[in-house]
XYZ file of C-alpha atoms in Angstrom:
451
model
C 26.979 9.556 -90.255
C 28.796 8.431 -93.421
C 26.901 8.155 -96.697
C 25.515 4.624 -97.193
C 27.375 4.381 -100.517
C 30.687 4.809 -98.649
C 29.930 2.035 -96.150
C 30.985 -1.515 -96.980
C 30.663 -3.272 -93.603
C 28.094 -2.752 -90.837
C 28.455 -4.274 -87.364
C 25.377 -4.334 -85.101
C 25.930 -4.313 -81.336
C 22.662 -5.835 -80.114
C 21.821 -7.406 -83.482
C 19.205 -9.716 -81.949
C 16.904 -6.838 -81.019
C 13.614 -6.785 -82.918
C 14.370 -3.452 -84.591
C 18.088 -4.104 -85.059
C 17.588 -7.457 -86.778
C 15.227 -5.925 -89.354
C 17.824 -3.268 -90.174
C 20.545 -5.918 -90.409
C 18.431 -7.820 -92.940
C 17.919 -4.648 -94.971
C 21.636 -3.809 -95.026
C 22.409 -7.369 -96.120
C 19.981 -6.936 -99.027
C 21.827 -3.738 -99.981
C 24.938 -5.863 -100.489
C 26.749 -4.721 -97.345
C 28.866 -7.079 -95.234
C 26.836 -7.510 -92.037
C 27.652 -9.118 -88.685
C 26.859 -8.454 -85.039
C 26.846 -9.301 -81.362
C 24.086 -10.138 -78.954
C 23.986 -11.429 -75.409
C 22.134 -14.696 -76.014
C 20.970 -16.849 -78.941
C 17.280 -16.465 -79.853
C 14.961 -17.386 -82.710
C 15.771 -13.993 -84.233
C 19.537 -14.514 -84.147
C 19.092 -18.033 -85.528
C 17.131 -16.560 -88.446
C 19.898 -14.018 -89.082
C 22.569 -16.725 -89.102
C 20.423 -18.738 -91.494
C 20.387 -15.726 -93.823
C 24.180 -15.451 -93.806
C 24.668 -12.889 -91.044
C 27.295 -14.013 -88.529
C 26.394 -13.452 -84.873
C 28.670 -13.756 -81.835
C 27.492 -14.003 -78.226
C 30.774 -12.960 -76.613
C 31.282 -9.280 -75.715
C 34.941 -9.240 -76.751
C 36.940 -7.340 -79.374
C 38.601 -10.565 -80.531
C 35.216 -11.756 -81.798
C 34.926 -8.926 -84.345
C 35.719 -10.180 -87.885
C 38.497 -8.475 -89.820
C 36.026 -7.026 -92.345
C 34.768 -4.629 -89.656
C 38.187 -3.389 -88.491
C 38.615 -0.772 -91.247
C 37.449 2.568 -89.820
C 37.219 4.117 -93.279
C 34.412 1.945 -94.607
C 32.857 0.352 -91.493
C 29.821 1.548 -89.582
C 28.978 0.449 -86.031
C 25.308 0.504 -85.048
C 24.073 0.010 -81.484
C 20.807 -0.089 -79.610
C 20.217 1.938 -76.396
C 19.485 -1.399 -74.689
C 23.242 -2.139 -74.754
C 24.764 -1.192 -71.355
C 27.538 1.398 -71.154
C 29.824 -1.303 -69.750
C 29.897 -3.145 -73.101
C 33.498 -3.889 -74.059
C 32.662 -3.875 -77.754
C 30.942 -0.506 -77.623
C 33.791 0.981 -75.588
C 36.343 -0.326 -78.098
C 34.569 1.014 -81.174
C 33.946 4.403 -79.548
C 37.449 4.853 -78.103
C 39.157 3.753 -81.328
C 37.384 6.364 -83.422
C 35.006 4.198 -85.446
C 31.852 5.722 -86.888
C 29.333 4.704 -84.191
C 25.603 5.533 -84.427
C 22.359 4.585 -82.689
C 19.902 2.390 -84.539
C 17.538 5.344 -84.972
C 20.238 7.340 -86.790
C 20.736 4.581 -89.349
C 16.968 4.194 -89.696
C 16.711 7.924 -90.432
C 19.389 7.652 -93.115
C 17.698 4.621 -94.695
C 14.336 6.433 -94.962
C 15.762 9.734 -96.210
C 15.355 9.023 -99.921
C 11.974 7.309 -99.762
C 8.394 8.183 -98.875
C 8.641 7.640 -95.110
C 5.520 6.500 -93.224
C 6.284 6.745 -89.509
C 4.094 5.176 -86.806
C 4.439 6.816 -83.388
C 2.656 6.341 -80.062
C 3.223 4.922 -76.611
C 0.966 1.966 -77.509
C -0.025 0.362 -80.794
C 3.078 1.093 -82.881
C 3.922 -2.481 -83.808
C 0.422 -3.608 -84.737
C -0.314 -0.413 -86.670
C 2.964 -0.546 -88.607
C 2.471 -4.262 -89.333
C -1.039 -3.643 -90.683
C 0.252 -0.696 -92.736
C 3.218 -2.619 -94.143
C 0.924 -5.519 -95.013
C -1.681 -3.307 -96.713
C 0.990 -1.736 -98.912
C 2.727 -5.027 -99.743
C -0.544 -6.863 -100.419
C -1.580 -4.050 -102.800
C 1.796 -4.425 -104.551
C 3.203 -1.077 -103.475
C 7.046 -0.754 -103.451
C 7.459 -0.874 -99.655
C 10.107 -1.811 -97.131
C 8.745 -2.141 -93.587
C 10.791 -2.322 -90.387
C 8.562 -3.815 -87.683
C 8.871 -4.121 -83.926
C 7.331 -7.583 -83.909
C 6.941 -10.696 -86.036
C 4.099 -10.221 -88.535
C 2.260 -13.541 -88.839
C 1.671 -13.102 -92.599
C 5.420 -12.953 -93.238
C 6.948 -14.819 -90.282
C 9.279 -11.842 -90.048
C 9.829 -8.339 -88.659
C 10.866 -7.175 -92.123
C 8.790 -6.740 -95.288
C 10.730 -6.163 -98.514
C 8.656 -5.348 -101.599
C 10.623 -2.390 -102.995
C 12.356 0.725 -101.664
C 10.241 3.704 -102.759
C 8.166 3.633 -99.548
C 9.401 2.827 -96.032
C 7.276 2.024 -92.993
C 9.007 2.539 -89.656
C 8.116 2.578 -85.991
C 8.918 5.998 -84.570
C 10.183 5.105 -81.090
C 9.753 7.717 -78.372
C 12.229 5.961 -76.053
C 15.199 8.347 -75.521
C 13.655 10.604 -78.227
C 14.860 8.325 -81.028
C 11.968 9.357 -83.280
C 13.364 12.879 -83.632
C 16.090 11.522 -85.963
C 13.466 10.513 -88.572
C 12.229 12.596 -91.500
C 8.644 11.429 -91.951
C 6.413 12.360 -94.904
C 3.277 10.785 -93.432
C 2.921 9.946 -89.728
C 0.509 8.975 -87.009
C 0.350 9.153 -83.231
C -1.710 6.262 -81.882
C -1.475 7.284 -78.210
C 0.444 9.641 -75.964
C 0.187 8.202 -72.449
C 2.790 8.753 -69.766
C 5.550 6.144 -70.126
C 9.352 5.997 -69.978
C 9.260 8.398 -67.047
C 12.816 7.294 -66.242
C 13.760 9.145 -69.437
C 11.242 11.998 -69.575
C 10.420 12.743 -65.951
C 6.764 13.690 -66.466
C 3.893 13.439 -68.956
C 4.213 17.083 -70.065
C 7.751 16.425 -71.315
C 6.543 13.350 -73.217
C 3.830 15.463 -74.834
C 6.388 18.041 -75.931
C 8.545 15.308 -77.477
C 5.601 14.036 -79.525
C 4.794 17.576 -80.659
C 8.424 17.971 -81.739
C 8.087 14.747 -83.709
C 4.902 15.881 -85.486
C 6.601 19.196 -86.332
C 9.024 17.213 -88.523
C 6.213 16.658 -91.048
C 6.244 19.043 -94.018
C 2.402 19.035 -94.094
C 0.227 18.798 -90.963
C -2.565 17.189 -93.018
C -0.321 14.150 -93.323
C -0.558 13.540 -89.566
C -3.215 11.164 -88.256
C -3.793 11.029 -84.508
C -6.190 9.587 -81.980
C -9.078 11.998 -81.485
C -8.644 13.936 -78.255
C -4.856 14.299 -78.362
C -3.585 17.918 -78.354
C -2.155 17.741 -81.873
C -2.867 19.314 -85.264
C -3.713 17.190 -88.275
C -6.476 14.676 -89.037
C -8.290 12.723 -86.343
C -8.907 8.978 -86.014
C -11.676 7.375 -83.958
C -13.743 4.245 -83.503
C -17.490 4.787 -83.248
C -17.361 8.588 -82.927
C -17.044 11.459 -85.394
C -13.534 11.921 -86.815
C -11.752 12.515 -90.121
C -10.976 8.787 -90.347
C -13.641 6.834 -88.495
C -14.833 3.254 -88.041
C -18.629 3.327 -88.342
C -21.404 0.748 -88.169
C -19.226 -1.632 -86.121
C -20.526 -5.134 -85.468
C -19.105 -8.487 -84.470
C -19.963 -11.524 -86.591
C -18.448 -14.952 -85.870
C -15.853 -13.373 -83.583
C -14.523 -10.800 -86.076
C -15.185 -7.111 -86.692
C -17.182 -5.796 -89.625
C -17.231 -2.030 -90.101
C -17.362 0.860 -92.548
C -14.442 3.262 -92.921
C -15.373 6.912 -93.374
C -12.594 9.165 -94.682
C -12.706 12.832 -95.774
C -13.223 11.738 -99.382
C -14.637 8.204 -99.545
C -16.443 5.513 -97.543
C -15.223 1.908 -97.703
C -18.084 -0.379 -96.679
C -18.206 -3.744 -94.921
C -14.520 -4.116 -94.131
C -13.563 -7.273 -92.211
C -10.854 -7.275 -89.530
C -9.857 -10.362 -87.562
C -8.035 -8.902 -84.536
C -10.161 -8.415 -81.406
C -10.337 -5.257 -79.296
C -11.233 -1.624 -79.974
C -7.544 -0.738 -79.651
C -6.733 -3.020 -82.581
C -9.654 -1.653 -84.584
C -8.272 1.834 -83.945
C -4.868 0.649 -85.156
C -6.501 -0.695 -88.321
C -8.298 2.586 -89.062
C -5.036 4.474 -88.556
C -3.136 2.140 -90.895
C -5.862 2.363 -93.527
C -5.751 6.161 -93.307
C -1.974 6.270 -93.728
C -2.161 3.868 -96.667
C -4.752 6.075 -98.349
C -2.623 9.198 -97.750
C 0.321 7.383 -99.396
C -1.666 7.071 -102.613
C -2.560 3.387 -102.462
C -5.311 2.221 -104.851
C -8.276 1.688 -102.486
C -9.982 -1.260 -104.292
C -7.364 -3.667 -102.944
C -7.665 -2.546 -99.307
C -10.665 -4.654 -98.155
C -9.098 -7.984 -99.166
C -5.680 -6.975 -97.792
C -7.173 -5.987 -94.425
C -9.231 -9.161 -94.130
C -6.104 -11.250 -94.823
C -4.042 -9.623 -92.059
C -3.220 -12.338 -89.506
C -1.760 -10.251 -86.685
C 1.560 -9.912 -84.893
C 3.144 -12.496 -82.599
C 2.555 -11.678 -78.913
C -0.171 -9.118 -79.740
C -3.397 -10.897 -78.671
C -2.054 -14.091 -80.207
C -4.282 -17.133 -79.820
C -2.121 -20.109 -78.778
C -5.020 -22.453 -77.952
C -8.669 -22.003 -78.953
C -10.889 -24.851 -77.732
C -14.388 -25.146 -76.278
C -12.891 -25.677 -72.820
C -9.805 -23.424 -73.040
C -8.623 -20.240 -74.751
C -4.937 -19.332 -74.235
C -3.835 -15.856 -75.338
C -0.305 -14.442 -75.493
C 0.058 -10.643 -75.291
C 2.891 -8.115 -74.970
C 0.947 -5.619 -72.804
C 3.234 -3.939 -70.253
C 1.442 -0.685 -69.351
C -1.913 -0.187 -67.565
C -3.495 1.280 -70.711
C -2.506 -1.814 -72.680
C -3.841 -4.146 -69.992
C -7.130 -2.198 -70.033
C -7.276 -2.654 -73.812
C -6.634 -6.376 -73.429
C -9.422 -6.640 -70.851
C -11.849 -4.778 -73.150
C -11.025 -7.188 -75.965
C -11.533 -10.399 -73.990
C -14.692 -9.050 -72.323
C -16.142 -8.183 -75.733
C -15.267 -11.572 -77.225
C -15.943 -13.748 -74.148
C -18.412 -11.872 -71.894
C -19.664 -14.991 -70.076
C -16.300 -16.572 -69.224
C -13.980 -16.274 -66.216
C -10.552 -14.867 -67.023
C -7.057 -15.542 -65.630
C -4.155 -13.175 -66.312
C -0.522 -14.154 -65.743
C 1.437 -10.888 -65.673
C 5.164 -10.223 -65.574
C 5.848 -6.551 -64.701
C 8.513 -4.957 -66.940
C 11.056 -2.565 -65.346
C 11.231 -1.495 -61.720
C 10.784 2.148 -62.716
C 7.606 1.504 -64.728
C 6.166 -0.645 -61.912
C 6.890 2.132 -59.406
C 5.540 4.942 -61.612
C 2.281 3.179 -62.536
C 1.650 0.893 -59.554
C -1.872 2.172 -58.865
C -2.752 1.931 -62.567
C -1.439 -1.632 -62.758
C -3.377 -2.555 -59.613
C -6.640 -1.172 -61.025
C -6.153 -2.756 -64.457
C -5.204 -6.190 -63.114
C -8.039 -6.173 -60.583
C -10.552 -6.311 -63.456
C -9.622 -9.956 -64.094
C -11.072 -12.856 -62.112
C -7.713 -14.393 -61.199
C -4.202 -12.904 -61.173
C -0.855 -14.713 -61.155
C 2.059 -12.307 -60.753
C 5.635 -13.139 -61.758
C 8.704 -11.291 -60.479
C 9.552 -7.955 -62.104
C 11.633 -8.314 -65.270
C 14.532 -5.846 -64.813
C 15.664 -5.453 -68.463
C 18.202 -2.603 -68.356
C 17.620 -1.667 -64.692
C 19.025 -2.408 -61.264
C 16.543 -3.328 -58.479
C 14.820 -0.519 -56.577
C 14.372 -0.877 -52.836
C 10.797 -1.766 -51.936
C 9.621 -2.126 -55.541
C 8.697 -5.802 -55.908
C 5.885 -7.914 -57.300
C 4.800 -8.635 -53.720
C 4.458 -4.871 -53.146
C 2.335 -4.592 -56.303
C 0.235 -7.640 -55.391
C -0.743 -6.002 -52.087
C -2.350 -3.149 -54.060
C -4.489 -5.435 -56.253
C -8.067 -5.666 -54.955
C -9.089 -8.909 -56.696
C -9.878 -11.736 -54.308
C -7.980 -14.440 -56.210
C -4.370 -13.356 -56.627
C -0.932 -14.780 -55.856
C 2.754 -14.593 -56.671
C 4.150 -17.366 -58.843
C 7.566 -18.517 -60.036
C 8.244 -19.730 -63.573
C 8.963 -23.158 -62.100
C 5.391 -23.485 -60.802
C 3.677 -21.443 -63.510
C 2.320 -24.305 -65.630
C 0.877 -26.117 -62.609
C -0.829 -22.951 -61.333
C -2.339 -22.221 -64.742
C -3.592 -25.797 -65.033
C -5.209 -25.528 -61.599
C -7.233 -22.453 -62.581
C -10.849 -23.095 -63.553
C -10.962 -19.994 -65.776
C -11.647 -20.803 -69.430
C -9.803 -17.700 -70.732
C -6.124 -17.660 -69.752
C -3.611 -14.960 -70.731
C 0.190 -14.790 -70.596
C 1.062 -11.091 -70.510
C 4.178 -8.917 -70.386
C 7.188 -7.575 -72.313
C 9.926 -9.502 -70.473
C 11.075 -13.086 -70.815
C 7.577 -14.426 -70.173
C 7.539 -14.710 -73.970
C 10.058 -17.536 -73.667
C 7.602 -19.444 -71.449
C 4.718 -19.273 -73.895
C 5.595 -22.259 -76.079
C 6.335 -24.443 -73.038
C 3.013 -23.557 -71.402
C 1.177 -24.017 -74.686
C 2.560 -27.550 -75.117
C 1.632 -28.528 -71.566
C -1.912 -27.180 -71.842
C -2.375 -28.653 -75.327
C -1.916 -32.132 -73.866
C -4.959 -31.599 -71.678
C -7.316 -31.917 -74.647
């Protein structure tokens, strides 16, 4: 890839992606000319346009501004989510432009800073958002590229200086191997993306290759029990970085943080679920390893408001609690269930789930069936295909047949609101990584009028 100083114009193919848009914002702040393409307008693309970044929604060469036609000083960045049939990508590649994946640019951006990389099959976005917030709130010179919208900032991008960078180290198509982390964590290492890796052993090897990029193994934090070398993280059991004396008061966690050198007492954390508490301990540990002054950490942690679509409360009334969550793997659904059971042990619970990818549904069907069966009622939407073509026999109806819960049914988006209204469960959840997120505000408005 060209040196950043030699690049004047950067064109993002897939600029509306959560990771791509954060990078586009950063490059704009560097003084580069930035523009891009995406398939459809979204809140993210609207925000980019509002910040002076032109976005087109037509996959055609004629839509590319003249500023990006000079091969000598232009860089083309794309996301793996862009299909190979993209006319724009084909044009830039065939015409000899400098074309790189998002992860390559991210690696170049972090090269000359203290890079804090958050890896794991689950928990990356929440952990990196907590970490970015802790550093920014303690006035550390940090830039954070997030995979979700942090509620404290209304953005997937935190800009408070350039000496430290926080990035999500994405295991999809081994993107994280292009990074050069100084401090890193692995929050989880479950089988996922089997369409890329084939089996869990290959995923494990990829994560080990990622951790080998660290110059010092002591700067790796990982969930206790994973076959890695570094410092362990745990909730309620012995570890190098450990949440101790955990209790729930008024619906929030209070705990003590034990580290190898100090104990921080009576920390307050507002996100429910042991998985989120684990994410918080990991972020605190990474912040401490980065050299952050610890006196500011308790207030910063208590002020963290969460990430959109990560156990996000949309309605919280005596008669109804509506939660929006991004969970799209059985482990994540289990974590969601643990959280709502801990917070609302007496209440009946409805989950609306949209499976994400035919391949993931096929690979983890029994796990999905077991995880979903823990809820009192299940509404199942059609599988969201994302980048995939349909697979014969792999449907939501096929998955529904494997769910043992007595109250379960398929539902279309058209009838979703009515079905949710008809449920007598007090706790209702909208769950999945597909376009169910676009339904959340509509459902929230409809249910809000019930009060």
